[in-house]
mmCIF file of C-alpha atoms in Angstrom:
data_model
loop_
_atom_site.group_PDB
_atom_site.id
_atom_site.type_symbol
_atom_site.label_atom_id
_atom_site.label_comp_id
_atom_site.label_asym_id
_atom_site.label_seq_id
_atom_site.Cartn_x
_atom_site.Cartn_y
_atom_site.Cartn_z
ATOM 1 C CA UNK A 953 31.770 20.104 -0.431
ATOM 2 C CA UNK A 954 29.282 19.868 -3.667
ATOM 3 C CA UNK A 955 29.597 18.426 -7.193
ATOM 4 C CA UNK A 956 28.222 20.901 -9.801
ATOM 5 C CA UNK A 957 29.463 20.783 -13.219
ATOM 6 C CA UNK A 958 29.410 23.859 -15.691
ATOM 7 C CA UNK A 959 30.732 24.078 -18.918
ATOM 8 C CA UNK A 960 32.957 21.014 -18.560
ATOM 9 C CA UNK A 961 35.287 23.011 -16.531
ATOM 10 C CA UNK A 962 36.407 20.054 -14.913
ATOM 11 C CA UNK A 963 36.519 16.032 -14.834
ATOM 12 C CA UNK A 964 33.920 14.588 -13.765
ATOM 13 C CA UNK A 965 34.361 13.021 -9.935
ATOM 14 C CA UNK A 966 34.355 9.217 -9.528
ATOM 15 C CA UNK A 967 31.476 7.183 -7.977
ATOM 16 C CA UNK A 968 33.369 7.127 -4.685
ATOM 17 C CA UNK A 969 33.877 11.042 -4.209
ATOM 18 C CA UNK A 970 30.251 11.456 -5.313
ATOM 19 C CA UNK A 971 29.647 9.080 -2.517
ATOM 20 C CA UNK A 972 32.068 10.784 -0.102
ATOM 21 C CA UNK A 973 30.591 14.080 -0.801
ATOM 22 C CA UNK A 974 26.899 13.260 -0.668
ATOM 23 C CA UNK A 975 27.715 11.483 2.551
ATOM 24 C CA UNK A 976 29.567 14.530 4.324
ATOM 25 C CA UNK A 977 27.109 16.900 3.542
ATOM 26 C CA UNK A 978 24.299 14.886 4.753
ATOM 27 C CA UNK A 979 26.200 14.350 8.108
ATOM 28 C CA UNK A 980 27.021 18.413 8.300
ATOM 29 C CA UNK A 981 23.171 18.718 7.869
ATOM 30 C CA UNK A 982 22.669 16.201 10.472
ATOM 31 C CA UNK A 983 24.961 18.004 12.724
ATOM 32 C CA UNK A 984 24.168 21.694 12.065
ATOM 33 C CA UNK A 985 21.491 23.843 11.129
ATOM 34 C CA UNK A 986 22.367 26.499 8.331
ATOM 35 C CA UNK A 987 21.473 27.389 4.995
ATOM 36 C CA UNK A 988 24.993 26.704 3.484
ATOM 37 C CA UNK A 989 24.638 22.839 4.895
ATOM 38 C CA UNK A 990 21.137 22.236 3.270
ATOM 39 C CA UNK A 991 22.366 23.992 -0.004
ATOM 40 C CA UNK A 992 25.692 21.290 0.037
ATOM 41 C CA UNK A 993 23.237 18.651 0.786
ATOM 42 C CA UNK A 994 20.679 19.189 -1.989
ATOM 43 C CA UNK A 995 23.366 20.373 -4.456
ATOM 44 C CA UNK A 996 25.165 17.151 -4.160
ATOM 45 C CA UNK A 997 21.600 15.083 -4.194
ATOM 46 C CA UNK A 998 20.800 16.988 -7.540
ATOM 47 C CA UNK A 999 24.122 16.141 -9.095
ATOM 48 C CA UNK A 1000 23.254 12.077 -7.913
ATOM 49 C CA UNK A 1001 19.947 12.411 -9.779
ATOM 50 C CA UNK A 1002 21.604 13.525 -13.083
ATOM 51 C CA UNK A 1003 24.382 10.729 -12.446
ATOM 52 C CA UNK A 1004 22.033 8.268 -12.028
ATOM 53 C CA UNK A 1005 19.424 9.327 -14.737
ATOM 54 C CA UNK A 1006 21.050 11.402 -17.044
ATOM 55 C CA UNK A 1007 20.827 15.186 -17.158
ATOM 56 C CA UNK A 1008 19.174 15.667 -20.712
ATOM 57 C CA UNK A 1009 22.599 15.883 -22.380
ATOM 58 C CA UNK A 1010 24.625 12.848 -20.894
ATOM 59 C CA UNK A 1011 23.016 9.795 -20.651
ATOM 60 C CA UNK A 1012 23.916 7.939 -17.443
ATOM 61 C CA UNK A 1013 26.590 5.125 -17.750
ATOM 62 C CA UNK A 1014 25.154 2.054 -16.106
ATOM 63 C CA UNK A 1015 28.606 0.750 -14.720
ATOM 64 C CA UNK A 1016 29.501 3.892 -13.025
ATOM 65 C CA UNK A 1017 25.455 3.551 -11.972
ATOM 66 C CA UNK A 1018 26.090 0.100 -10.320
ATOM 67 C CA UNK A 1019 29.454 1.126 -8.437
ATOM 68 C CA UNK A 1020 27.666 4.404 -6.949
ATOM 69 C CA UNK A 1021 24.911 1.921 -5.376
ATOM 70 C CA UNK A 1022 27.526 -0.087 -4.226
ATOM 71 C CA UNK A 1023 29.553 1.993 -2.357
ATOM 72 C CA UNK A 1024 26.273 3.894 -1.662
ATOM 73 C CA UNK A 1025 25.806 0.531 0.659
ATOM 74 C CA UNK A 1026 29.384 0.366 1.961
ATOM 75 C CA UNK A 1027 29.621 3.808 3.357
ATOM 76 C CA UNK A 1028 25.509 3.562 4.773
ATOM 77 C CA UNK A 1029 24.178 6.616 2.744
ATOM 78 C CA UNK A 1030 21.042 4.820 2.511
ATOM 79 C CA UNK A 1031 19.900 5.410 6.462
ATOM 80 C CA UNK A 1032 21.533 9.420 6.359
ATOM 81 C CA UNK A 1033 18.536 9.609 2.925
ATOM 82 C CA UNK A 1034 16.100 8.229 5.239
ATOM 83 C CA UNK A 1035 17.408 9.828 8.505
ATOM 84 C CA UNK A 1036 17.796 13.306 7.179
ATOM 85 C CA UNK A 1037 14.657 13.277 4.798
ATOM 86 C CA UNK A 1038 12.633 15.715 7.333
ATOM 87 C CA UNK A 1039 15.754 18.378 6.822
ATOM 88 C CA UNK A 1040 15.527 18.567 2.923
ATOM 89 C CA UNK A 1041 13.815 21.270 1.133
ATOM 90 C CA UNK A 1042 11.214 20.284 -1.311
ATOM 91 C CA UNK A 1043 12.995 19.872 -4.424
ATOM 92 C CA UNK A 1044 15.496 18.255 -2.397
ATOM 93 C CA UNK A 1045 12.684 15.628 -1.314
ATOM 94 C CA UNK A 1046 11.871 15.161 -5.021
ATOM 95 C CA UNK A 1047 15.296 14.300 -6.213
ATOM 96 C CA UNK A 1048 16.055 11.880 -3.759
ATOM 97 C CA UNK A 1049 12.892 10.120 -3.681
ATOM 98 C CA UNK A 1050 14.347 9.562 -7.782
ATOM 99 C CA UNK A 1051 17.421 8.497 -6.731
ATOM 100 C CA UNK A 1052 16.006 6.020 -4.044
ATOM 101 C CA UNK A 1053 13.908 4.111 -7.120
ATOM 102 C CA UNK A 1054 16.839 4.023 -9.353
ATOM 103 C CA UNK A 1055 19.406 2.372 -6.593
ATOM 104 C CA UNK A 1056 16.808 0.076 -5.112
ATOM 105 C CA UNK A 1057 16.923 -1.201 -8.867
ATOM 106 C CA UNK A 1058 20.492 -2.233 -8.978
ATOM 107 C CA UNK A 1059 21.307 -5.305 -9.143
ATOM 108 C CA UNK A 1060 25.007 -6.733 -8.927
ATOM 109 C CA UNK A 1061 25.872 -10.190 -9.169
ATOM 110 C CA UNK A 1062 22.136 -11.991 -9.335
ATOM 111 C CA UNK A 1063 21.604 -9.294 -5.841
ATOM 112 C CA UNK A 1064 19.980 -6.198 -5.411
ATOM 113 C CA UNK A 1065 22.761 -4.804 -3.105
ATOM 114 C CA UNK A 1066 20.201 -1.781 -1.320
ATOM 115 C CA UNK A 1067 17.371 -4.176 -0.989
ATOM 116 C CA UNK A 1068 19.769 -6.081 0.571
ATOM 117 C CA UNK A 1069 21.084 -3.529 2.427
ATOM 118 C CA UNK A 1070 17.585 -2.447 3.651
ATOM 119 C CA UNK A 1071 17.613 -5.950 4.599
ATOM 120 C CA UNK A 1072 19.781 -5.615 7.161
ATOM 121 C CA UNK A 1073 18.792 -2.174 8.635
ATOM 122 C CA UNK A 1074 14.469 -2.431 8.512
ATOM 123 C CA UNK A 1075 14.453 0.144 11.063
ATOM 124 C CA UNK A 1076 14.702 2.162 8.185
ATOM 125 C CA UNK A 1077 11.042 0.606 6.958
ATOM 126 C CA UNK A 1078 9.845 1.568 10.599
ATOM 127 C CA UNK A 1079 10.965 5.123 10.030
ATOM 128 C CA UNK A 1080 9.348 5.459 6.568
ATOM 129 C CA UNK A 1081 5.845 4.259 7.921
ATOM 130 C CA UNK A 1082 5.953 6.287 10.829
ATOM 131 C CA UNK A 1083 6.784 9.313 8.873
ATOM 132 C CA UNK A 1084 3.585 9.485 7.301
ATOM 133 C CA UNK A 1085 2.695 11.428 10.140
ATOM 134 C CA UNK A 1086 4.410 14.353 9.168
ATOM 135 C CA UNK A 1087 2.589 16.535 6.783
ATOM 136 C CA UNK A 1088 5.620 17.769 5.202
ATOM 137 C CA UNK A 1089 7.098 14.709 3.952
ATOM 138 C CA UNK A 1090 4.612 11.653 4.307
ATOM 139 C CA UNK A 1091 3.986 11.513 0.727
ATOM 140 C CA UNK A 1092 7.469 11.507 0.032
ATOM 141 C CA UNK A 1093 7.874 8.659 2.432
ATOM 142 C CA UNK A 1094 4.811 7.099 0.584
ATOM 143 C CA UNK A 1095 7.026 6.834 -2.185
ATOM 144 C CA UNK A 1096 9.781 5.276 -1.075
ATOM 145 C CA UNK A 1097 7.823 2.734 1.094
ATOM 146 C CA UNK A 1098 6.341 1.707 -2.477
ATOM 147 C CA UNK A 1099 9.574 1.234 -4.108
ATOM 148 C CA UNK A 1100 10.736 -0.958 -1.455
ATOM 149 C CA UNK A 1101 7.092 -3.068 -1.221
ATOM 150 C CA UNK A 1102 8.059 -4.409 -4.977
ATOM 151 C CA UNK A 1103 10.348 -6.790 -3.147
ATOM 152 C CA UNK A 1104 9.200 -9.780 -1.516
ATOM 153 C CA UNK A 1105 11.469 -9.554 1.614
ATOM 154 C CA UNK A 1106 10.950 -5.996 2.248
ATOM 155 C CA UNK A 1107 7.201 -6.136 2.259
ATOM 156 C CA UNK A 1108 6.825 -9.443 4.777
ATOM 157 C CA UNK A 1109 9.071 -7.596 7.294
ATOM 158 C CA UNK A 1110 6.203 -4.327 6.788
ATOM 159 C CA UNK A 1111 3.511 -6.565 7.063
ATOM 160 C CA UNK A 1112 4.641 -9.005 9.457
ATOM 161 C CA UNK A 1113 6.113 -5.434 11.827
ATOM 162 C CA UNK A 1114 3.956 -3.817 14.958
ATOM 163 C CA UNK A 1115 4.101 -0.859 11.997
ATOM 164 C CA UNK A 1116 1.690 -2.174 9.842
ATOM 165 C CA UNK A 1117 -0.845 -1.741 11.794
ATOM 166 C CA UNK A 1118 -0.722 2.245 11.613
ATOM 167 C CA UNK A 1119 -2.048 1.614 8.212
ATOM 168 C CA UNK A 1120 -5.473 0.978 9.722
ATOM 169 C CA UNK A 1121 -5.141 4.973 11.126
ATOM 170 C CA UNK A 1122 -3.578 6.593 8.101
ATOM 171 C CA UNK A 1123 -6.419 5.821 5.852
ATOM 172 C CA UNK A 1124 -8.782 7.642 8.281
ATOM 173 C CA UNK A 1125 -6.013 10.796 8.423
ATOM 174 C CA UNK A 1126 -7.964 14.011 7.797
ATOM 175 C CA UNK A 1127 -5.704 15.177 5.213
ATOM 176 C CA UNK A 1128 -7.443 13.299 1.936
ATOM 177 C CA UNK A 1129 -3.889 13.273 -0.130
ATOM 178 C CA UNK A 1130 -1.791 11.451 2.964
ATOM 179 C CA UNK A 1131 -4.982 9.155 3.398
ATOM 180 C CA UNK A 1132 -4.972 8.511 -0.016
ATOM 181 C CA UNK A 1133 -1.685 7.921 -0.112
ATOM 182 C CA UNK A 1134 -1.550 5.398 2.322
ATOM 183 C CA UNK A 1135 -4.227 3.573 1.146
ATOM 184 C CA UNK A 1136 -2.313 3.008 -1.896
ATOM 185 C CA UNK A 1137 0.629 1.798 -0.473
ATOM 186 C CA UNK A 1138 -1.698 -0.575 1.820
ATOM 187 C CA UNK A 1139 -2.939 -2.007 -1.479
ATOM 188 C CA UNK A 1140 0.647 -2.440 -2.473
ATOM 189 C CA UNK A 1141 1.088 -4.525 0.768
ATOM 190 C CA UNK A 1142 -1.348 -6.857 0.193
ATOM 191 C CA UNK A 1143 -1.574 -7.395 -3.241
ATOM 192 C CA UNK A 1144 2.177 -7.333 -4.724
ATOM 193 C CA UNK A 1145 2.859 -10.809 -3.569
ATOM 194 C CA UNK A 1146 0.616 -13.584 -3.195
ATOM 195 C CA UNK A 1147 3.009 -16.187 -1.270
ATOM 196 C CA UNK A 1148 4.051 -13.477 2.041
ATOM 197 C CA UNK A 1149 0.827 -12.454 1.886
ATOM 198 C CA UNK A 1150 -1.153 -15.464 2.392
ATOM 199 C CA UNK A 1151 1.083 -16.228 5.060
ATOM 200 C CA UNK A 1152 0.167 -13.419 6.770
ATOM 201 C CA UNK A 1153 -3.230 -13.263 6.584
ATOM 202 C CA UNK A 1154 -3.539 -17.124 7.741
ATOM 203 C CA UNK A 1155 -1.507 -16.059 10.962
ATOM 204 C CA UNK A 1156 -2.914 -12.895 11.673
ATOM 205 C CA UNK A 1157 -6.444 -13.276 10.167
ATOM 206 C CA UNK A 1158 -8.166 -12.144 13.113
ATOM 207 C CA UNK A 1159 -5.587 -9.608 13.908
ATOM 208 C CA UNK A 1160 -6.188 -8.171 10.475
ATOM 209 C CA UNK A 1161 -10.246 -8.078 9.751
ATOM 210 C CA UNK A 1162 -10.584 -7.200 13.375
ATOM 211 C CA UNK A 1163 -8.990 -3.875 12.352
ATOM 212 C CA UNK A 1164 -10.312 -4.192 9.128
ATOM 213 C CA UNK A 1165 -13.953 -4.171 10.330
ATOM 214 C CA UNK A 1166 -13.208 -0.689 12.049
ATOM 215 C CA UNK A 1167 -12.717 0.921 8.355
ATOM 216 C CA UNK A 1168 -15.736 -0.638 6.997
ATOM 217 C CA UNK A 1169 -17.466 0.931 10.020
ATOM 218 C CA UNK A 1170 -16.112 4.182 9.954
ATOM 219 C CA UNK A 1171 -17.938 7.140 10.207
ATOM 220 C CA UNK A 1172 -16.359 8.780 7.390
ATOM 221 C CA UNK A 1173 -17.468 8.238 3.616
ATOM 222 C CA UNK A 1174 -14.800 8.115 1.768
ATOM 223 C CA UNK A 1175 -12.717 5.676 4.343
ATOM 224 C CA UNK A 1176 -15.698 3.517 4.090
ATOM 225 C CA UNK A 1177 -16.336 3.330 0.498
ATOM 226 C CA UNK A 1178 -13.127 2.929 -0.287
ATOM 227 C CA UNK A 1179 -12.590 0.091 2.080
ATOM 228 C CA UNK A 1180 -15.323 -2.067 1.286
ATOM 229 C CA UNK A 1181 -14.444 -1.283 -2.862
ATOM 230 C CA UNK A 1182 -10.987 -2.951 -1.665
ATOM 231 C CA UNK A 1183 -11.778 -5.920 -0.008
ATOM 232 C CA UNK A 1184 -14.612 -6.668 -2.818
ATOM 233 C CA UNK A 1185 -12.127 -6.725 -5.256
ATOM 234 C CA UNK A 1186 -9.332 -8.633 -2.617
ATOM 235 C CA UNK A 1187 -11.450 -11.314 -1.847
ATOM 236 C CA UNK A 1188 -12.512 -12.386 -5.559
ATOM 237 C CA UNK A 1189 -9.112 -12.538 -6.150
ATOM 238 C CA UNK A 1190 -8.579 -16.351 -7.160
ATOM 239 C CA UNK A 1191 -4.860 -16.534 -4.939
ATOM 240 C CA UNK A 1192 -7.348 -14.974 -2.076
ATOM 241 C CA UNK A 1193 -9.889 -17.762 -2.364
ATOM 242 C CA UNK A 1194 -8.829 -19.446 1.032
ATOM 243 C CA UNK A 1195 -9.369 -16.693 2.779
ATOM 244 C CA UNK A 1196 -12.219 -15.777 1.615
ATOM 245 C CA UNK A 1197 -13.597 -19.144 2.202
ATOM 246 C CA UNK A 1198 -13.110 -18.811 5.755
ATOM 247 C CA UNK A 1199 -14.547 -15.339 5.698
ATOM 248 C CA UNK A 1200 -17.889 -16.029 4.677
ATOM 249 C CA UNK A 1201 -18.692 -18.717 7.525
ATOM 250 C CA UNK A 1202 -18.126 -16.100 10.009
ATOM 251 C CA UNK A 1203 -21.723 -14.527 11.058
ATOM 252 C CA UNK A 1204 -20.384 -11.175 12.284
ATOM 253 C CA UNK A 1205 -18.978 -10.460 8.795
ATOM 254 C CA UNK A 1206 -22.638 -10.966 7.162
ATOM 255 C CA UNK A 1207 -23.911 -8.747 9.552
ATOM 256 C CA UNK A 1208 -21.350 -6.379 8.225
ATOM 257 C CA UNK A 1209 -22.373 -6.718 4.873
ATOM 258 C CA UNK A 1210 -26.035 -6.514 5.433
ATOM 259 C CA UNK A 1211 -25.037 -3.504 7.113
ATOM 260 C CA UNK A 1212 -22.895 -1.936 4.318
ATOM 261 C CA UNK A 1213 -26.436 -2.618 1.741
ATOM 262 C CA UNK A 1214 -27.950 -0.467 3.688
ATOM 263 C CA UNK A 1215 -25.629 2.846 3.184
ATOM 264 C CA UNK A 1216 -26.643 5.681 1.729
ATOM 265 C CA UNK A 1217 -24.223 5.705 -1.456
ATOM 266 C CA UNK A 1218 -24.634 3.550 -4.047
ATOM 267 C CA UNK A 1219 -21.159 2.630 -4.614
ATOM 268 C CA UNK A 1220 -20.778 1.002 -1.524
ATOM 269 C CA UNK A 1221 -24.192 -0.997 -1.556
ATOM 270 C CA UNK A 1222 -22.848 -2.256 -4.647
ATOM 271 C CA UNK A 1223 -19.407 -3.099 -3.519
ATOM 272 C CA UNK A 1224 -21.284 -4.814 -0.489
ATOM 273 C CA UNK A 1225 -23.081 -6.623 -2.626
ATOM 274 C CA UNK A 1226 -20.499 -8.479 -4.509
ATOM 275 C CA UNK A 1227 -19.381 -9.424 -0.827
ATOM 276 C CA UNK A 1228 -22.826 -10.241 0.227
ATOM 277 C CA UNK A 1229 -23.444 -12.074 -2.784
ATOM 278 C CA UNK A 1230 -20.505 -15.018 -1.921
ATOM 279 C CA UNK A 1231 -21.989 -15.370 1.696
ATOM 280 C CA UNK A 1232 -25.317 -16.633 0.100
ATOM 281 C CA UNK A 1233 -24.160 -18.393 -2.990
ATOM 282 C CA UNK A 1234 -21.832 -20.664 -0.887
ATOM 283 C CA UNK A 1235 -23.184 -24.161 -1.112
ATOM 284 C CA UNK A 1236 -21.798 -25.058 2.206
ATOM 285 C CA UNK A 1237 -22.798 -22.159 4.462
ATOM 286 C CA UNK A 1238 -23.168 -22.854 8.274
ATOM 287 C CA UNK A 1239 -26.512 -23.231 9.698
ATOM 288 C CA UNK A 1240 -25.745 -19.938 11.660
ATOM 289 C CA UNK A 1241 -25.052 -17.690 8.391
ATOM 290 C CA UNK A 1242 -28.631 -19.373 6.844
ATOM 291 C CA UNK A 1243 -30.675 -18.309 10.398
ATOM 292 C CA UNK A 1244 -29.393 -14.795 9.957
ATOM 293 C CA UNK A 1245 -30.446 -14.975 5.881
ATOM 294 C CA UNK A 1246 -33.570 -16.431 6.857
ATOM 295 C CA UNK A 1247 -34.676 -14.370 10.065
ATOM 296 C CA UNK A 1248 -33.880 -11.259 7.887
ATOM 297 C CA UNK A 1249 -35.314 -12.437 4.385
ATOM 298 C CA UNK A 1250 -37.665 -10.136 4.138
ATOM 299 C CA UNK A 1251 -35.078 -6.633 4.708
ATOM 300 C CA UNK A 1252 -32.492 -8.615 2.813
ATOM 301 C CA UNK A 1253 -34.954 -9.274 -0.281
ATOM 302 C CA UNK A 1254 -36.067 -5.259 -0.223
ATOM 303 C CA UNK A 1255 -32.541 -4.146 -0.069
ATOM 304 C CA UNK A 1256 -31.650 -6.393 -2.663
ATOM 305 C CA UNK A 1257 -34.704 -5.244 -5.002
ATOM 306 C CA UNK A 1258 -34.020 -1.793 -4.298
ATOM 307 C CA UNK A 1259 -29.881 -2.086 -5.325
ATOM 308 C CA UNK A 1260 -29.376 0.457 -7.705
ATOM 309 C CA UNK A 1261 -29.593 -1.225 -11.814
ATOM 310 C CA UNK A 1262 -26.995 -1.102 -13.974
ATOM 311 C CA UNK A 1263 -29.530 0.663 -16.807
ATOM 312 C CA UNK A 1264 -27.611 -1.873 -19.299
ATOM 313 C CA UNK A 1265 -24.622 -1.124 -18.680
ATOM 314 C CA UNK A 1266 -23.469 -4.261 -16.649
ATOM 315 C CA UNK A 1267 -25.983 -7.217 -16.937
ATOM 316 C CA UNK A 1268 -24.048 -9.463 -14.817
ATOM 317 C CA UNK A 1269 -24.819 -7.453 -11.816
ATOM 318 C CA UNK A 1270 -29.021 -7.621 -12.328
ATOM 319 C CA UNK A 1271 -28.920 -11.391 -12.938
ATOM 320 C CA UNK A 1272 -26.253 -12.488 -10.106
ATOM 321 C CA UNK A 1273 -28.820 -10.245 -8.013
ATOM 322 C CA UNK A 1274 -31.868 -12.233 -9.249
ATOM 323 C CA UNK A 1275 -29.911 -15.423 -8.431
ATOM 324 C CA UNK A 1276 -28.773 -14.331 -4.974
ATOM 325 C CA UNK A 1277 -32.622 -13.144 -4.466
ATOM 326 C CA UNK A 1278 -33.595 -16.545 -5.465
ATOM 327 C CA UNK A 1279 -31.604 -18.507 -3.411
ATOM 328 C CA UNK A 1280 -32.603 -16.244 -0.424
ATOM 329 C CA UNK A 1281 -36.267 -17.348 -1.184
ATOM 330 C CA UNK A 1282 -35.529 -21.041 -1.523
ATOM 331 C CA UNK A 1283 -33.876 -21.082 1.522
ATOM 332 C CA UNK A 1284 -36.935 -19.100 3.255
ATOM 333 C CA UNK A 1285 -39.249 -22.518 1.912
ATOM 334 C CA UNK A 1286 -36.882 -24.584 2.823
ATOM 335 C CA UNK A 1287 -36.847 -23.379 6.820
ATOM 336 C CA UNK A 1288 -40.702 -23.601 6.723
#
């Protein structure tokens, strides 16, 4: 059964058969294979879109909006989206990816009743992660997995799951639009909100720059560059300063760094830098992260002369470099 409208030719159905239909197509789909089953299916996904978002002639009402998520929750429509996104076509992806964004949005009663719903069925997170590797639908799943990251609850269980840690592999994918893609919504995972987050690093910090090292070591380019461009900018983040404290007194991350000055593309010596840079200015650095600054002050100070200048255009990189070259020679006299 399908919902399509033409000419007015007849009433418009209620939240509740829109519902009812959406949901008995998805399950025929589910159960069959068929063209007539996919075409009910996406029909009745198209005509949710325009009820939820308007069509270009109606506008959407917002009450009927609000009773379609709720009974969208009641009758569990939510996991037959996320269970049967694989079976969709592609414009049939598309339109309920839209309609996913608009319900996760609705809030009744001070609630958001499919965040909530999510909630209580995160196997449906697990599914959207894992589904990133299948070509046909990851970035689809990309999308979704953002929607649900803007809320706080959704993105501790991610982060806090045995799932997050595929993350680390889909960034290295060889398909550049999934990696991309992923590396976007791990940005969104660490950087939407400050309180789960910094709970999660502090009990998984080793957990997480463990695998974090392996990206800033990888043999691929753009993998590297972009990771080290990411945590150069995470770090110097002021809720992030705790953390970042307690990564530069660890040796093996200098080593890293010194390392990264050494690559072949400028972007990520510079990058590297502005990590490199916070390991020397710290006034309280171990005596183990001042041997390996002074043992290696002579590489260190030719890298560091030979960092690509900003030709005007940023200042404040040549004269933090000058400082950070300074302090690497006072703390040469200083040793002697």
């Amino acid at each position: 059964m399908s919902f399509f409208f033409r000419g007015g030719s007849r009433q418009r159905p209620t939240p509740q058969e829109i519902v009812r239909s959406i949901k008995d197509s998805l399950v025929a789909l589910d159960n069959k294979t068929g063209t007539k089953a996919l075409d009910d299916a996406e029909k009745n996904i198209l005509t949710l879109r325009h009820t939820l978002s308007g069509d270009g002639e109606v506008e959407p009402n917002q009450e009927q909006v609000l009773q379609i998520a709720l009974e969208i929750c009641k009758e569990g429509v939510l996991s037959l989206f996320v269970q049967n996104l694989p079976s969709l076509g592609w414009e049939g992806r598309k339109d309920l990816v839209h309609c996913w964004s608009i319900l996760l949005r609705q809030k009744v009663d001070e609630s958001y009743c499919c965040v909530q719903y999510i909630e209580n069925h995160v196997d449906l997170l697990d599914f959207l992660v894992v589904c990133y590797k299948n070509l046909e639908i990851a970035l689809n799943c990309g999308n979704m997995l953002r929607e649900c990251i803007k809320y706080p609850t959704l993105a501790k269980y991610i982060l806090e799951s045995s799932s997050f840690e595929l993350f680390f592999q889909y960034v290295e994918l060889p398909n550049f639009d999934i990696a991309s893609d992923a590396l976007n919504t791990f940005k969104d995972l660490l950087t939407k909100h400050e309180d789960a987050v910094s709970e999660f690093l502090s009990s998984h910090y080793e957990q997480f720059f463990g695998l974090y090292t392996r990206l800033l070591s990888s043999t691929n380019y753009v993998t590297r560059r972009q990771s080290v461009k990411f945590l150069s900018e995470f770090l110097l983040e002021a809720p992030n300063a705790q953390i970042m404290k307690r990564y530069i007194l660890e040796v093996h991350y200098l080593n890293i760094m010194i390392g990264l000055l050494k690559d072949s593309s400028k972007n990520i010596r510079i990058c590297a830098f502005h990590i490199f840079k916070v390991f020397v200015a710290n006034p309280n650095k171990p005596r183990e992260i001042v041997q390996v600054l002074v043992d290696n002050h002579r590489e260190l100070l030719k890298l560091l002369h030979n960092l690509p200048t900003s030709k005007g255009e940023d200042e404040q990189l040549d004269e933090e470099r000058d400082l950070i070259i300074k302090e690497i020679e006072k703390l040469v006299r200083l040793s002697v």
